[in-house]
PDB file of C-alpha atoms and ligand atoms in Angstrom:
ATOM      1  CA  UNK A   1     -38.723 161.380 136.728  1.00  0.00           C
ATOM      2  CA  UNK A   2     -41.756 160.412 135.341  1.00  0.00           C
ATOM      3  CA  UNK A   3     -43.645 163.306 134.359  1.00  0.00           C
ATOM      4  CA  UNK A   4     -43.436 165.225 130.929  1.00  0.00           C
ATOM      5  CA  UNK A   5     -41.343 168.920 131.379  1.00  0.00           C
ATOM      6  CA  UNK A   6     -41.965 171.353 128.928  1.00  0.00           C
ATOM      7  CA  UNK A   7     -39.679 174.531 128.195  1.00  0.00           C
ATOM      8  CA  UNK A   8     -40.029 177.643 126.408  1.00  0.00           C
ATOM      9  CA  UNK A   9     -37.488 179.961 124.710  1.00  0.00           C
ATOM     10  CA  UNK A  10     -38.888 183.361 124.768  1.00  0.00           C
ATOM     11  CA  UNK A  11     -36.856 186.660 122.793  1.00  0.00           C
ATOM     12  CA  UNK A  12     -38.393 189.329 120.711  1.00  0.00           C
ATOM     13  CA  UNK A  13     -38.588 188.051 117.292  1.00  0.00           C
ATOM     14  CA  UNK A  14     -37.894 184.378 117.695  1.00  0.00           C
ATOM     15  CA  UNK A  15     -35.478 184.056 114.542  1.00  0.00           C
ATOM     16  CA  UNK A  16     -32.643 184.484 116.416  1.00  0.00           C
ATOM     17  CA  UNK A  17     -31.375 184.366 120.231  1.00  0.00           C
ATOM     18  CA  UNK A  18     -35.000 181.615 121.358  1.00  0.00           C
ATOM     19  CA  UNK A  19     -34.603 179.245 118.101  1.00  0.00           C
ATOM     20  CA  UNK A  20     -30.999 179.145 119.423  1.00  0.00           C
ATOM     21  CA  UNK A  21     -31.723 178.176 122.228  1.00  0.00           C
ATOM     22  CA  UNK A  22     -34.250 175.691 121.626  1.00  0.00           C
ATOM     23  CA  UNK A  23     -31.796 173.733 119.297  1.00  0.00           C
ATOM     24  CA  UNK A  24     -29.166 173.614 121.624  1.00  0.00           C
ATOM     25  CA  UNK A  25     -31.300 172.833 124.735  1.00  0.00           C
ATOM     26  CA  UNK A  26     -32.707 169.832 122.277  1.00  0.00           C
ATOM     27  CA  UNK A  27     -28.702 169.315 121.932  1.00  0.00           C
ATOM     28  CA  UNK A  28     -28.204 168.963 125.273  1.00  0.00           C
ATOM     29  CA  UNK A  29     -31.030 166.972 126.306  1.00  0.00           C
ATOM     30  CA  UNK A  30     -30.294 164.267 122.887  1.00  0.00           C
ATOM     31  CA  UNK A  31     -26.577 163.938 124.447  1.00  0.00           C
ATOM     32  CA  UNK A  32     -28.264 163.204 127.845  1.00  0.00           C
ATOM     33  CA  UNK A  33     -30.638 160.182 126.532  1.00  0.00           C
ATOM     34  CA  UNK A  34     -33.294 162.564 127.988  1.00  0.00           C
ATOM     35  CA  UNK A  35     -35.128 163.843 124.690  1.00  0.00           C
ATOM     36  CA  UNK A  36     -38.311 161.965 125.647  1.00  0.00           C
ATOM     37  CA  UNK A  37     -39.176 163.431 128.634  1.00  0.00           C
ATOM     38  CA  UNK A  38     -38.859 166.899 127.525  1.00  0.00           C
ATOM     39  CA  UNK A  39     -41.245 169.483 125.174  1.00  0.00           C
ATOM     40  CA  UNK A  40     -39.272 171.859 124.545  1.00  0.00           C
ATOM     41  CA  UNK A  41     -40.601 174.929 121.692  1.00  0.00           C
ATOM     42  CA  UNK A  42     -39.674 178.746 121.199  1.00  0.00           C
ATOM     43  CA  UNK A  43     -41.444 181.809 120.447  1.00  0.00           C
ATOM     44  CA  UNK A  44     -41.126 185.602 120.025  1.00  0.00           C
ATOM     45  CA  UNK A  45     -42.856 188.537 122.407  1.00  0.00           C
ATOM     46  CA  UNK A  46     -43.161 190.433 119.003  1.00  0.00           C
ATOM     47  CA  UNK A  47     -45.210 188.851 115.968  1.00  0.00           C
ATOM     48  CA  UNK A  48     -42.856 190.647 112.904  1.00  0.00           C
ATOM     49  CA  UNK A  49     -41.171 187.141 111.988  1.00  0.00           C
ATOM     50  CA  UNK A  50     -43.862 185.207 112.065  1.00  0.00           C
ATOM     51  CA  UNK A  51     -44.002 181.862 109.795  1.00  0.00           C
ATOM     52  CA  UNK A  52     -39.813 182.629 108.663  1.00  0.00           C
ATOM     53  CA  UNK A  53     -37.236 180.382 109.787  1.00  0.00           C
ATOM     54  CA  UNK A  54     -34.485 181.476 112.187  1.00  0.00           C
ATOM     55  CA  UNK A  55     -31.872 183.471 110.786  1.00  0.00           C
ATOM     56  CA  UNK A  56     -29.277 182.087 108.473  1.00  0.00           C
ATOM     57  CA  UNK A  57     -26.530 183.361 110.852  1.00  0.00           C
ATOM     58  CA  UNK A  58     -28.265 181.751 113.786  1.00  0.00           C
ATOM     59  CA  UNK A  59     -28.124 178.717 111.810  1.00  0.00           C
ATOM     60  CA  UNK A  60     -24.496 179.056 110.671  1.00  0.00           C
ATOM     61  CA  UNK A  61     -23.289 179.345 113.641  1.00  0.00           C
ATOM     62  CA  UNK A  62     -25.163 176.519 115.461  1.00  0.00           C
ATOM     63  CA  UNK A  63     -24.412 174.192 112.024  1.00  0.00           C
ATOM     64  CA  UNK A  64     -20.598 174.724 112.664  1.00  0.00           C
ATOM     65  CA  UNK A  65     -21.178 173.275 116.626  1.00  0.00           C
ATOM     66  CA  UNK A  66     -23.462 170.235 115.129  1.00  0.00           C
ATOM     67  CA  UNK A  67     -26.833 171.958 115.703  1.00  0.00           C
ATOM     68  CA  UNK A  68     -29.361 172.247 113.350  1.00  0.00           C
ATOM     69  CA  UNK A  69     -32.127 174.981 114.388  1.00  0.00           C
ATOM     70  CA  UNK A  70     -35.856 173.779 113.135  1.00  0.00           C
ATOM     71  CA  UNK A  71     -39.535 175.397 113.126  1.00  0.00           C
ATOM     72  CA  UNK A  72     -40.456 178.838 112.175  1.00  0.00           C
ATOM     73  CA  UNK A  73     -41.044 181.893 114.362  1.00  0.00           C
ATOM     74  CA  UNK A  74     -44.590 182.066 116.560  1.00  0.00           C
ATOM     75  CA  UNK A  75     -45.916 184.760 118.719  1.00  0.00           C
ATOM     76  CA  UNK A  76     -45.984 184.309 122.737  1.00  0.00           C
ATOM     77  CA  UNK A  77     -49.705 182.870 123.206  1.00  0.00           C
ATOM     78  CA  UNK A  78     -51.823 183.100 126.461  1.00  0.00           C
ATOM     79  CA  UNK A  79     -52.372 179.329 126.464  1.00  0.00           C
ATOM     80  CA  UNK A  80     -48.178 179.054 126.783  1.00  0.00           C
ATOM     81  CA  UNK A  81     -48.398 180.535 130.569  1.00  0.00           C
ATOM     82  CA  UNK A  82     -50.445 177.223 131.333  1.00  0.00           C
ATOM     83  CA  UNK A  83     -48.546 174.802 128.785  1.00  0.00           C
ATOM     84  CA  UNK A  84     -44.974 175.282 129.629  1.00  0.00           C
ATOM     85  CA  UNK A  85     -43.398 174.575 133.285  1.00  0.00           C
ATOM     86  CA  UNK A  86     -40.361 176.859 132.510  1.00  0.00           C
ATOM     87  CA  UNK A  87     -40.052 179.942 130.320  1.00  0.00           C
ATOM     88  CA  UNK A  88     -36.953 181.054 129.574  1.00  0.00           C
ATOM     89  CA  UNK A  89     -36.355 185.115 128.607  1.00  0.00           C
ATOM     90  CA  UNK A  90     -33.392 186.328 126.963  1.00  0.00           C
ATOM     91  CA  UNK A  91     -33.248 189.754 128.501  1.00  0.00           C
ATOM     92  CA  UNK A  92     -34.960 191.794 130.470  1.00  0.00           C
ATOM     93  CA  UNK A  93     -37.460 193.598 128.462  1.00  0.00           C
ATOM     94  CA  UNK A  94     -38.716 189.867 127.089  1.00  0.00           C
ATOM     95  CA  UNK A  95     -38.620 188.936 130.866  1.00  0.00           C
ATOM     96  CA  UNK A  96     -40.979 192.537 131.539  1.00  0.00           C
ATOM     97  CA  UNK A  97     -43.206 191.504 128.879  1.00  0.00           C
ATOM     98  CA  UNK A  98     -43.564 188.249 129.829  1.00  0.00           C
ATOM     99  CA  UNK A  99     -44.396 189.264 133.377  1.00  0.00           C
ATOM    100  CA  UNK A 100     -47.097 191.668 132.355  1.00  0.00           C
ATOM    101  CA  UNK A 101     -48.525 188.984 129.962  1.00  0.00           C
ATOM    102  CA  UNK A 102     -48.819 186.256 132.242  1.00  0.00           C
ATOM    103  CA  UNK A 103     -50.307 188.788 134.930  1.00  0.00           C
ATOM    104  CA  UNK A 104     -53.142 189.153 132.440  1.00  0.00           C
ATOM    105  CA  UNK A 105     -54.010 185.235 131.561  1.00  0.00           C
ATOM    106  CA  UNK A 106     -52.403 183.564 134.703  1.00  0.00           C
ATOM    107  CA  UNK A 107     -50.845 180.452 134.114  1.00  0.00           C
ATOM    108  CA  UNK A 108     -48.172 178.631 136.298  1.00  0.00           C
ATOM    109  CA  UNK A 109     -44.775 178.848 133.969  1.00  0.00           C
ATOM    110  CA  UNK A 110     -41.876 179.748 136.479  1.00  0.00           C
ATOM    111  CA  UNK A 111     -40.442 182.775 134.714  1.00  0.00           C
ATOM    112  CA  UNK A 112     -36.231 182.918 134.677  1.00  0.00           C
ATOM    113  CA  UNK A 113     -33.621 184.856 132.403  1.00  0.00           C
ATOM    114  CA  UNK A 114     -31.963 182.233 130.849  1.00  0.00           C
ATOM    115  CA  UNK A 115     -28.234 183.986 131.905  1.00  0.00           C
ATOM    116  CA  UNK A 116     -29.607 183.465 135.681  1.00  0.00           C
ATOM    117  CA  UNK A 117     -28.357 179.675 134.805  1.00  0.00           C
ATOM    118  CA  UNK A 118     -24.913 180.886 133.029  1.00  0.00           C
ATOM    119  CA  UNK A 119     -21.936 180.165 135.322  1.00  0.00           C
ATOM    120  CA  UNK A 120     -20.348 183.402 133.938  1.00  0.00           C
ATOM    121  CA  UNK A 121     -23.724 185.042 134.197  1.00  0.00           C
ATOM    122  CA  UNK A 122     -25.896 185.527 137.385  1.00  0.00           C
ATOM    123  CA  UNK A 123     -29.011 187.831 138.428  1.00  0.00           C
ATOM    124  CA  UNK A 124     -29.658 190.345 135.506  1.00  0.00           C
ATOM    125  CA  UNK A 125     -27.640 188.770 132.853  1.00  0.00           C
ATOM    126  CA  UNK A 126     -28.955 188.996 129.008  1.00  0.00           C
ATOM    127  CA  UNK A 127     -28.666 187.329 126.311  1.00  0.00           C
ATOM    128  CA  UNK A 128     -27.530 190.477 124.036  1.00  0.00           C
ATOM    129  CA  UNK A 129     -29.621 190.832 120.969  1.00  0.00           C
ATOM    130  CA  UNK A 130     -27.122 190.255 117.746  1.00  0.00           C
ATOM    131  CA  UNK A 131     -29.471 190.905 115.193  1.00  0.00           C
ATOM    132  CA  UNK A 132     -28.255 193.976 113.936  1.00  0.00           C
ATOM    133  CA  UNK A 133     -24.581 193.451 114.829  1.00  0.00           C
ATOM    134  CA  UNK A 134     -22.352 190.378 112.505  1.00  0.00           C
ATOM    135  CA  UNK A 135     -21.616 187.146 112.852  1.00  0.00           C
ATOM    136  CA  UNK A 136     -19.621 187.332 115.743  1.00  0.00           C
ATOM    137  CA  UNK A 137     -22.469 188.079 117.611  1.00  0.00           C
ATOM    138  CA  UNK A 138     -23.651 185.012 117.420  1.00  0.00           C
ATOM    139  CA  UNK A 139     -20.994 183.312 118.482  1.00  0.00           C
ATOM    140  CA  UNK A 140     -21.131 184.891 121.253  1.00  0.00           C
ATOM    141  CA  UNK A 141     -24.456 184.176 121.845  1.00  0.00           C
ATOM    142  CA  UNK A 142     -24.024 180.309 121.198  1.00  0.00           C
ATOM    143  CA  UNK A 143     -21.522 180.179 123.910  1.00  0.00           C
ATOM    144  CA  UNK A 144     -23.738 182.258 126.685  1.00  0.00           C
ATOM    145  CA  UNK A 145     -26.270 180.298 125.870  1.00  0.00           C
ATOM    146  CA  UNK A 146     -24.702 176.486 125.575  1.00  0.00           C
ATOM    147  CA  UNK A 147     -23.208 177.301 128.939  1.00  0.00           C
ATOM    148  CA  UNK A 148     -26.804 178.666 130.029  1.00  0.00           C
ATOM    149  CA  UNK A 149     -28.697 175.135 128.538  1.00  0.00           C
ATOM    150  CA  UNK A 150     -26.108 172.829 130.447  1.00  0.00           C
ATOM    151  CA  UNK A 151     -26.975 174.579 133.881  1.00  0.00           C
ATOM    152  CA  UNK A 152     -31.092 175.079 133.561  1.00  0.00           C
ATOM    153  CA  UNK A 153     -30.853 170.990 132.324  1.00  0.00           C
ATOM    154  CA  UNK A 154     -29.026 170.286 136.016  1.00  0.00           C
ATOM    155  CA  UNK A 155     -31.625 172.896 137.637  1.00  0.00           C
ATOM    156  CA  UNK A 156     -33.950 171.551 136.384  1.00  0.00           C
ATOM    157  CA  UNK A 157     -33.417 167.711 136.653  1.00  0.00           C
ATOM    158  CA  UNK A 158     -32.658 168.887 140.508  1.00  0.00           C
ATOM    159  CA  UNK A 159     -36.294 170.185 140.907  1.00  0.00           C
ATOM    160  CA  UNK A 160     -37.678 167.747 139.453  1.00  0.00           C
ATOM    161  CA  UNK A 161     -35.875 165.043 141.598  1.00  0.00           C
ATOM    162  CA  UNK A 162     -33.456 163.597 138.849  1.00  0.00           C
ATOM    163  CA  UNK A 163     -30.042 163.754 137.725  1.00  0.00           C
ATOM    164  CA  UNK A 164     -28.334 163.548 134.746  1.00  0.00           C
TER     165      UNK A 164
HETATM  166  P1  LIG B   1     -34.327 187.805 118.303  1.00  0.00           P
HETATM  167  O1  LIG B   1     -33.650 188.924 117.372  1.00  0.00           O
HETATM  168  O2  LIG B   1     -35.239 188.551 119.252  1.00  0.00           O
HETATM  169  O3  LIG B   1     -33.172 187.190 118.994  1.00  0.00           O
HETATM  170  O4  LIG B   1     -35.064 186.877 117.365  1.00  0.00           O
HETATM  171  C1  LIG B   1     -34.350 189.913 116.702  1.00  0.00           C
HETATM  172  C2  LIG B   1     -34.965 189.612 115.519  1.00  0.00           C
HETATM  173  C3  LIG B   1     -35.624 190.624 114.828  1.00  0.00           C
HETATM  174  C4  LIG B   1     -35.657 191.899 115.342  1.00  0.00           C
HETATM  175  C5  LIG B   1     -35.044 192.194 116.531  1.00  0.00           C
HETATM  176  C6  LIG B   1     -34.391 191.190 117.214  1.00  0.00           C
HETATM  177  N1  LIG B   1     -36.323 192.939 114.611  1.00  0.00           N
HETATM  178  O5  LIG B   1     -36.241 194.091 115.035  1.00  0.00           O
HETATM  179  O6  LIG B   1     -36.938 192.657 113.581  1.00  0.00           O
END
């Protein structure tokens, strides 16, 4: 596997479920040996967060599994349909937004849910939005989406004619 992969989280404010998701897909890929192959970056469909960190109890709860969450929140960008080979949505309306977006700009990003790679996911499945909920939210969240990393790293190796 020669050539560079890049991989974007995509939710609606990116300061919660896609900064998640980028630090544990960086996580994932570290434990691998496979850090330098991959770009891997987040951003939000909405622009409200823009320029804050993620959410302290995003970052709690990745701190307690060894993950430390970095950058601060961006807005989707037309340029990111042509950029990344993989964007990853966290539920449907991101994935609807997403569509509609890229229908506009073009771009060739292969569009997924990210719960499409969760074993105890499949077709349809979200990543539930826990911002307005408590911490245990997010622990549920870290757990879809852990299990959700592991399987789009093995997809995506696959595809591109590796293996971990
Ligand atoms: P995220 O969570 O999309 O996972 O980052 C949210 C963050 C902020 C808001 C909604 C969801 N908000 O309404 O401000």
């Amino acid at each position: 596997m020669s050539k560079e992969i890049s991989v974007l989280f995509v939710c609606l404010g990116n300061i919660c479920r896609s900064p998640l998701a980028e630090g544990v897909f960086r996580h994932v890929l570290d434990e691998e040996g496979l850090s330098d192959r991959f770009q891997v970056d987040s951003a939000g469909t909405g622009g409200w967060h823009v320029g804050e960190s993620p959410d302290h109890r995003a970052m709690r709860s990745a701190a307690t599994r060894g993950v430390t969450l970095s950058g601060h929140a961006r807005q989707v960008q037309p340029e990111d349909f042509k950029r990344f080979d993989y964007i990853l949505a966290m539920d449907q309306s991101n994935l609807s937004h997403l569509e509609r977006f890229r229908d506009g700009v073009g771009g060739e990003a292969a569009l997924y849910l990210l719960r499409e790679f969760d074993p105890e996911g499949g077709p349809g499945a979200e990543v539930p939005d826990p911002y307005y909920g408590g911490p245990d939210g997010f622990e549920h969240v870290y757990d879809m989406v852990e299990r959700s990393c592991r399987d789009l790293l093995d997809h995506i190796l696959e595809e591109n004619g590796s293996t971990s």
